[in-house]
mmCIF file of C-alpha atoms and ligand atoms in Angstrom:
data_model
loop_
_atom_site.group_PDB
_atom_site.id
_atom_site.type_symbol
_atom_site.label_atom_id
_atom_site.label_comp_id
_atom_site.label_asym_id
_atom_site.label_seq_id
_atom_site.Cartn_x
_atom_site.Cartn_y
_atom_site.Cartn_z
ATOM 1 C CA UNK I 1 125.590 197.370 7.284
ATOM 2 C CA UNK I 2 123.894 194.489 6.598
ATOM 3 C CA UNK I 3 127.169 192.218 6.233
ATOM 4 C CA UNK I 4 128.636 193.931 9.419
ATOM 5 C CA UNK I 5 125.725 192.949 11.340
ATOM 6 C CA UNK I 6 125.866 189.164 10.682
ATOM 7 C CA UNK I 7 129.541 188.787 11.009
ATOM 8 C CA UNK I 8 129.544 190.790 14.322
ATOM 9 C CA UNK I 9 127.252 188.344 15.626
ATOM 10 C CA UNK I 10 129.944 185.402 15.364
ATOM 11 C CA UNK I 11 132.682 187.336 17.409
ATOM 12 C CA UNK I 12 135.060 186.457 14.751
ATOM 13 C CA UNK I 13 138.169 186.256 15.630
ATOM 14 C CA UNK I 14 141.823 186.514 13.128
ATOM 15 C CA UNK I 15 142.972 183.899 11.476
ATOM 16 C CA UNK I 16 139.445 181.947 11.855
ATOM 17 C CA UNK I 17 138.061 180.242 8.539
ATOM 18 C CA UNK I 18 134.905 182.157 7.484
ATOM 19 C CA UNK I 19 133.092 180.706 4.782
ATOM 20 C CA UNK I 20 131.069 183.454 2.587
ATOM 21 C CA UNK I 21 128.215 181.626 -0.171
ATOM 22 C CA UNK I 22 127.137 184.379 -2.372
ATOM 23 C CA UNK I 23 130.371 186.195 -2.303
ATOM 24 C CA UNK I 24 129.582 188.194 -5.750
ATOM 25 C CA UNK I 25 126.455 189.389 -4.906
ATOM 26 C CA UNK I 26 125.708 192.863 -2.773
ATOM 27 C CA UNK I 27 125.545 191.316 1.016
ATOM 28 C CA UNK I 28 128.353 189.112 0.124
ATOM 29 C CA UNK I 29 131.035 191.271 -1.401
ATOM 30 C CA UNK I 30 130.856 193.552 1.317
ATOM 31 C CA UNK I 31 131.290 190.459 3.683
ATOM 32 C CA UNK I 32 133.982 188.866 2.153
ATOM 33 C CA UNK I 33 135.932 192.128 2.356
ATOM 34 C CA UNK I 34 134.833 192.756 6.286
ATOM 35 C CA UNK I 35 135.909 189.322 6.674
ATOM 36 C CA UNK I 36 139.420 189.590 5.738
ATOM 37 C CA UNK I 37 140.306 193.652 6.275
ATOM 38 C CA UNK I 38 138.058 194.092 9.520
ATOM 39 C CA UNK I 39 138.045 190.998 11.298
ATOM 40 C CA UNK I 40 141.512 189.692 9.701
ATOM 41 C CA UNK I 41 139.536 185.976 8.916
ATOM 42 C CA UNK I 42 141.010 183.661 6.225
ATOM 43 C CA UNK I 43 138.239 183.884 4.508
ATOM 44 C CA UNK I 44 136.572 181.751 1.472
ATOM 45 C CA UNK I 45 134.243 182.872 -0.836
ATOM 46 C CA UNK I 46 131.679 180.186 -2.631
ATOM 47 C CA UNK I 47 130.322 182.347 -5.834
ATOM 48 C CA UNK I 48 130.584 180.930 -9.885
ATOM 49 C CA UNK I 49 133.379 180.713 -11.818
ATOM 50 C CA UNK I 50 132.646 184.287 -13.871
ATOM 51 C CA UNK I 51 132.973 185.566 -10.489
ATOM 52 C CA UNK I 52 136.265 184.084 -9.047
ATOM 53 C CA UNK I 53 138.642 187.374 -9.792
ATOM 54 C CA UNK I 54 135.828 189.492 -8.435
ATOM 55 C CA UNK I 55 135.542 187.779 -5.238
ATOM 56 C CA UNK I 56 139.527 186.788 -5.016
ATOM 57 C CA UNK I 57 140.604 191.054 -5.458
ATOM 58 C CA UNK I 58 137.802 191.953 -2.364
ATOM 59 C CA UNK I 59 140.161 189.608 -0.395
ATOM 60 C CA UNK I 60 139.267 186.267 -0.441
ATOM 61 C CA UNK I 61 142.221 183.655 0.263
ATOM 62 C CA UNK I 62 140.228 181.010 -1.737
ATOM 63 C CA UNK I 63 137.490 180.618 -3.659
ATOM 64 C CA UNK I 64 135.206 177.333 -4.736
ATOM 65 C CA UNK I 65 132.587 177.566 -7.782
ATOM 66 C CA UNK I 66 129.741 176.170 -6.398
ATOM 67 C CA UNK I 67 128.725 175.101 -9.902
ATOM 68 C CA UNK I 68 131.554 172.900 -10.238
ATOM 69 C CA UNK I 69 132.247 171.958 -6.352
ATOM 70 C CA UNK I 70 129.993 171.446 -3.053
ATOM 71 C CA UNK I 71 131.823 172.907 -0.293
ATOM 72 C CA UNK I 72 130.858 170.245 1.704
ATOM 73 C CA UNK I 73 132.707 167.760 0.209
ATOM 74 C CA UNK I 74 136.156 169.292 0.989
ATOM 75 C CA UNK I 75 137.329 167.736 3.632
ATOM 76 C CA UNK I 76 137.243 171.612 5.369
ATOM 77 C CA UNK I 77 135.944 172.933 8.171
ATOM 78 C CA UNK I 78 134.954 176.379 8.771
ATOM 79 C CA UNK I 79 134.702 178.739 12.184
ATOM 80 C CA UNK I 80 131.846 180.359 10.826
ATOM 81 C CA UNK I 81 130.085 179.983 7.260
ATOM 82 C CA UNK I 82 127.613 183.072 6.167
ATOM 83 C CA UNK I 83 125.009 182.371 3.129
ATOM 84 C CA UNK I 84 124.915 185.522 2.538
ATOM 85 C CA UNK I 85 122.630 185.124 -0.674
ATOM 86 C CA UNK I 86 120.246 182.997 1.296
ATOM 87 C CA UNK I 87 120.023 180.385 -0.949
ATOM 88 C CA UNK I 88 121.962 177.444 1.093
ATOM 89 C CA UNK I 89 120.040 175.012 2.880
ATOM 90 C CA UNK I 90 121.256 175.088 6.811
ATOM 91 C CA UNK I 91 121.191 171.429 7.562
ATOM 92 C CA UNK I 92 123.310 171.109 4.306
ATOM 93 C CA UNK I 93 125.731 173.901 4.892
ATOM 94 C CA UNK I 94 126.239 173.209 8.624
ATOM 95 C CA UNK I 95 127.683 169.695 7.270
ATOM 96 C CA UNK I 96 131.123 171.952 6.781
ATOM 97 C CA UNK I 97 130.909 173.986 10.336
ATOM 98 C CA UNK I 98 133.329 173.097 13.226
ATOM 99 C CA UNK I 99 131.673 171.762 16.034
ATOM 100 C CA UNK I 100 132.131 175.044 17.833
ATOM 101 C CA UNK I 101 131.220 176.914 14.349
ATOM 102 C CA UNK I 102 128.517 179.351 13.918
ATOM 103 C CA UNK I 103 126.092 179.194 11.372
ATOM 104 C CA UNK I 104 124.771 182.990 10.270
ATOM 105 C CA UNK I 105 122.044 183.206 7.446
ATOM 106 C CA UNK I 106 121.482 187.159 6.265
ATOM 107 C CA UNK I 107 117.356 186.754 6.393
ATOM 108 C CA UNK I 108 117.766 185.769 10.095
ATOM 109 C CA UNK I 109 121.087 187.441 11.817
ATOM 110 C CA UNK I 110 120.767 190.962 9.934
ATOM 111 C CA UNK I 111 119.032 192.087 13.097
ATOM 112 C CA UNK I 112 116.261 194.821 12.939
ATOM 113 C CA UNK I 113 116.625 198.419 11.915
ATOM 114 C CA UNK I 114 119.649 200.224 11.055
ATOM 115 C CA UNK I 115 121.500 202.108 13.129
ATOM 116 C CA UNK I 116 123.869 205.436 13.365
ATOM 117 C CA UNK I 117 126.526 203.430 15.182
ATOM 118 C CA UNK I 118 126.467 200.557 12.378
ATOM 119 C CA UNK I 119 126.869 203.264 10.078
ATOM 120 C CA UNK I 120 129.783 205.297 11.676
ATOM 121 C CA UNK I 121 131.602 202.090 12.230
ATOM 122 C CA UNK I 122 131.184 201.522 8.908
ATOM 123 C CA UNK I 123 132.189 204.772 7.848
ATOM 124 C CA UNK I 124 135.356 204.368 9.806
ATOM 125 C CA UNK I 125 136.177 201.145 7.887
ATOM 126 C CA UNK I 126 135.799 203.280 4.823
ATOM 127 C CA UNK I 127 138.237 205.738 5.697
ATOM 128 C CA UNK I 128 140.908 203.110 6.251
ATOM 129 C CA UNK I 129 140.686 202.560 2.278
ATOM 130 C CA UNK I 130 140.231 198.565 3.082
ATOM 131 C CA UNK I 131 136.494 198.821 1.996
ATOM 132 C CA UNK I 132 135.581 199.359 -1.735
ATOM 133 C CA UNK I 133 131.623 198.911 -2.653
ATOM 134 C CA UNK I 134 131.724 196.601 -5.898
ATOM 135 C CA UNK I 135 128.967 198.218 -8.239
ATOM 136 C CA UNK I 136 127.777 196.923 -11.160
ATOM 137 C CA UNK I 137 125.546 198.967 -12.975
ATOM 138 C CA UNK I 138 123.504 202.550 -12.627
ATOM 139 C CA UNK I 139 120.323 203.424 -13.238
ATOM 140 C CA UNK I 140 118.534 206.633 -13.584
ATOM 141 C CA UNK I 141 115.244 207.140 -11.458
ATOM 142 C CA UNK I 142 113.155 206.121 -15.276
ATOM 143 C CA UNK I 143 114.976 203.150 -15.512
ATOM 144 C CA UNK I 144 114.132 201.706 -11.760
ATOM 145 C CA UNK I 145 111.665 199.315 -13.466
ATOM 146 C CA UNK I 146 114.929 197.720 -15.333
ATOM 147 C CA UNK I 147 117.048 198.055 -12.550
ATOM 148 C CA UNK I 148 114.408 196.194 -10.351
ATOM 149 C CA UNK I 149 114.406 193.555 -13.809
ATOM 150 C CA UNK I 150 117.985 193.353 -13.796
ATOM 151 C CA UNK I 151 118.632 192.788 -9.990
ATOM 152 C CA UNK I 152 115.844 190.190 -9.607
ATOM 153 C CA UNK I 153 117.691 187.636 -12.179
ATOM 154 C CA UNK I 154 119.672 187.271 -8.734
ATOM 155 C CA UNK I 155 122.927 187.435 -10.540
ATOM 156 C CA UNK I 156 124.046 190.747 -10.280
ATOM 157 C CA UNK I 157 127.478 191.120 -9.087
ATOM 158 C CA UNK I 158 127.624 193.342 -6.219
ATOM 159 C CA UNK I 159 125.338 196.447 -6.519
ATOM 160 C CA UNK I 160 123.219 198.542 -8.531
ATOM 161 C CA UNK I 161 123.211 202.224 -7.965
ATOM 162 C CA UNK I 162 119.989 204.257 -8.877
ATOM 163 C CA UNK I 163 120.395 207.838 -9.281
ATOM 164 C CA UNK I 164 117.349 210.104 -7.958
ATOM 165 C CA UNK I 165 118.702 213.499 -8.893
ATOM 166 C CA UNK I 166 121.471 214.624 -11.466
ATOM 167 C CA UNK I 167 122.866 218.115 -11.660
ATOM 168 C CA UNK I 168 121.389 220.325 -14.642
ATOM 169 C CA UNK I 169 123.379 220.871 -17.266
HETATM 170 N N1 NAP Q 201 121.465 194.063 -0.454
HETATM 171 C C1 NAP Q 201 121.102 194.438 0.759
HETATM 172 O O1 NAP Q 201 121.455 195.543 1.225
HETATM 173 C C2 NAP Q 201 120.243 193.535 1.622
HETATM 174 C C3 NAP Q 201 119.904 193.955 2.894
HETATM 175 C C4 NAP Q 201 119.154 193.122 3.697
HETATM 176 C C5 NAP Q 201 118.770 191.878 3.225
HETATM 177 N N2 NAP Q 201 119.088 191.500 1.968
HETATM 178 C C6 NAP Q 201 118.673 190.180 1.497
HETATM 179 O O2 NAP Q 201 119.826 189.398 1.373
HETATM 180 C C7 NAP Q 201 119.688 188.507 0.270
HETATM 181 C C8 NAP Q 201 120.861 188.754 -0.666
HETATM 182 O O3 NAP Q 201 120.754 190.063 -1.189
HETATM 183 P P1 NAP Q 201 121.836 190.650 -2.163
HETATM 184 O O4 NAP Q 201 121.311 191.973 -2.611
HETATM 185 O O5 NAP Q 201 123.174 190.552 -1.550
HETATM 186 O O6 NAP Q 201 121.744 189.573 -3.333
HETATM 187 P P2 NAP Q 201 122.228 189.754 -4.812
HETATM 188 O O7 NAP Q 201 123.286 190.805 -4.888
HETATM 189 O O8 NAP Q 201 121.042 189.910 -5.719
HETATM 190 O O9 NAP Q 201 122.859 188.332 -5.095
HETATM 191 C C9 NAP Q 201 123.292 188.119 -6.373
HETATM 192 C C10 NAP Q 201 124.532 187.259 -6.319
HETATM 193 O O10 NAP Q 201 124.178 185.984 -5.766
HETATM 194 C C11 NAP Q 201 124.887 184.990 -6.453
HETATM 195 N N3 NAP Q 201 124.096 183.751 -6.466
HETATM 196 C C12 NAP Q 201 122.909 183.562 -7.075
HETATM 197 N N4 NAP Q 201 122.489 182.303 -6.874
HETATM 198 C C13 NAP Q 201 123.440 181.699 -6.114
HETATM 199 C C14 NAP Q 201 123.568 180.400 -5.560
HETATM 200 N N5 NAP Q 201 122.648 179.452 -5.755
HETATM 201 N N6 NAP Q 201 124.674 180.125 -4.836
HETATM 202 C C15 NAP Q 201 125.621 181.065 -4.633
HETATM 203 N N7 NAP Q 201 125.553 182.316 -5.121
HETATM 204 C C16 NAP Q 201 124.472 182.630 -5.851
HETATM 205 C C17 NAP Q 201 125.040 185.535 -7.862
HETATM 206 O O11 NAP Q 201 126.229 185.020 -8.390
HETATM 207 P P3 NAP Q 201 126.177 184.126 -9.722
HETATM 208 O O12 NAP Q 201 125.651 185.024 -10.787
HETATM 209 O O13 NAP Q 201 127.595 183.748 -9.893
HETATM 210 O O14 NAP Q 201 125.271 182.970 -9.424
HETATM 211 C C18 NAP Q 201 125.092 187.053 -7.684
HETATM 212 O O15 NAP Q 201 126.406 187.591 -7.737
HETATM 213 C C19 NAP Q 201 118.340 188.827 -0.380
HETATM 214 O O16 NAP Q 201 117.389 187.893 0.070
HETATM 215 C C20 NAP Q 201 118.012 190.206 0.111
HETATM 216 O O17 NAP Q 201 116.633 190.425 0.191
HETATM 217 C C21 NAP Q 201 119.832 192.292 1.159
#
């Protein structure tokens, strides 16, 4: 819902180049596959190299390893670029925008609250089989303190799922 939120605010329309940085991580791998099943975008996903396949099978067209290559220097211009990890600086990443581009950064354009329309909309996307959440591992409710470990290295790749109840056996 998060993802939606942001890319909804650039009105993006097919066949425009959307840029995603953080495409392996939870924000971004749901935006990189809204980006290119939803809004039909050629889309590019910035991530490492251990996560080029991951982001390339959500749907990316292309994808740069920001450890090896600034975006920047390309040579490419993008209708809309989304950090969606938060950890581009603006006034570097706007270097690559069109001059009509939009700029969308998840701490700021996420909007407030969550709502049941964001949700159902979502939900519809779902049921079109286009939308697949990446997860990466599970926890049980005793293991949130190394769940919360594990996701604050920042390099989890998509989600983590923490499970509050199992059936007895
Ligand atoms: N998750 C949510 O539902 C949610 C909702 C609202 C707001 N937010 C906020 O949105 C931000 C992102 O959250 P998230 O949960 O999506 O993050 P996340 O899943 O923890 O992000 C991890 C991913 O970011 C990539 N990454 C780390 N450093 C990077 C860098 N310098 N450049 C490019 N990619 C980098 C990692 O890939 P590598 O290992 O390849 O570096 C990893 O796959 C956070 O500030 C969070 O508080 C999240």
């Amino acid at each position: 819902m998060t993802a939606l939120r942001c890319l909804r605010k650039a009105n993006i329309l097919p066949r425009q180049k959307v840029l995603i940085y953080g495409a392996s991580g939870a924000v971004g791998s749901c935006a990189v596959q809204l980006a290119k099943h939803h809004f039909e975008a050629d889309v590019i996903g910035v991530c490492s190299a251990a996560n080029v396949e991951l982001v390339k099978s959500l749907g990316a067209d292309r994808v740069v390893d920001y450890t090896r290559e600034d975006f920047t220097h390309r040579g490419e211009t993008y209708d809309v670029i989304f950090d969606a990890v938060g950890k581009l600086s603006a006034e570097h990443g706007k270097k690559a925008l069109k001059p009509d581009g939009i700029y969308l950064n998840v701490h700021k354009d996420s909007g407030n609250g969550e709502k049941l329309a964001d949700l159902l909309a979502l939900k519809d996307i779902i049921d079109t089989g286009k939308f697949k959440p990446v997860i990466d591992h599970g926890y049980s409710l005793e293991q949130i303190v190394e769940a919360h470990r594990y996701v604050d290295t920042g390099h989890k790749k998509g989600n983590v799922v923490i499970r509050v109840w199992a059936p007895p056996v």
